[in-house]
C-alpha cells in the first residue's frame, strides 16, 4: 500500500510534465517520460498513466493525449 501511494505520486508528477494541447506518439511519450525518470520501465509508466486517467489514446491507439 505505501509503495502504491508513492508510485501514484510519481506518476502524477510525471503526468504534469507532459505538455497539454497536443498528441504524442508512443515513442514521443516514452522520450518525455525517459527524461524524467531513471528506472527504465516506460511500459509500466504508460500503463499507470492510463490507469490513473492522466492520458488517453485515440481510437486507433497510435497517439496519446494528456488530460
Coordinates of C-alpha atoms in Angstrom, one line a residue:
X1 CA 0.0 0.0 0.0
X2 CA 2.8 2.5 0.8
X3 CA 4.6 1.6 -2.4
X4 CA 1.4 2.1 -4.4
X5 CA 0.8 5.5 -2.9
X6 CA 4.4 6.6 -3.7
X7 CA 4.0 5.2 -7.2
X8 CA 0.8 7.1 -7.7
X9 CA 2.5 10.3 -6.6
X10 CA 5.4 9.7 -9.0
X11 CA 3.0 9.0 -11.9
X12 CA 1.0 12.1 -11.1
X13 CA 4.2 14.2 -11.1
X14 CA 5.3 12.8 -14.4
X15 CA 1.9 13.4 -15.9
X16 CA 2.2 17.1 -15.0
X17 CA 5.4 17.2 -17.1
X18 CA 3.5 16.1 -20.3
X19 CA 2.6 19.3 -22.3
X20 CA -1.1 19.8 -22.8
X21 CA -2.8 20.7 -26.1
X22 CA -1.1 18.2 -28.4
X23 CA -1.0 14.5 -29.1
X24 CA 2.1 12.3 -28.8
X25 CA 3.1 9.0 -30.5
X26 CA 4.1 6.2 -28.1
X27 CA 7.8 6.9 -29.0
X28 CA 7.4 10.6 -28.2
X29 CA 5.7 9.9 -24.9
X30 CA 8.4 7.4 -24.0
X31 CA 11.1 10.0 -24.7
X32 CA 9.3 12.6 -22.5
X33 CA 9.0 10.1 -19.6
X34 CA 12.5 8.9 -20.0
X35 CA 13.8 12.4 -19.4
X36 CA 12.1 12.5 -16.0
X37 CA 12.8 9.1 -14.5
X38 CA 15.8 6.7 -14.2
X39 CA 14.2 3.2 -13.6
X40 CA 13.8 2.4 -17.3
X41 CA 10.3 0.9 -17.3
X42 CA 8.4 3.0 -19.7
X43 CA 5.7 0.3 -20.2
X44 CA 4.8 0.4 -16.6
X45 CA 4.6 4.2 -16.7
X46 CA 2.3 4.1 -19.8
X47 CA 0.1 1.6 -18.0
X48 CA -0.1 3.7 -14.9
X49 CA -0.7 7.0 -16.8
X50 CA -3.8 5.3 -18.4
X51 CA -4.9 3.6 -15.2
X52 CA -4.8 6.9 -13.3
X53 CA -6.5 8.6 -16.3
X54 CA -3.7 11.1 -17.0
X55 CA -3.6 10.2 -20.7
X56 CA -6.0 8.7 -23.3
X57 CA -5.3 7.1 -26.6
X58 CA -7.0 7.9 -29.8
X59 CA -9.3 5.3 -31.4
X60 CA -6.5 3.5 -33.3
X61 CA -4.1 3.7 -30.3
X62 CA -1.4 5.5 -32.3
X63 CA -1.5 8.8 -30.4
X64 CA -1.8 9.7 -26.8
X65 CA -3.2 12.9 -25.4
X66 CA -2.7 14.2 -21.8
X67 CA -5.8 15.0 -19.8

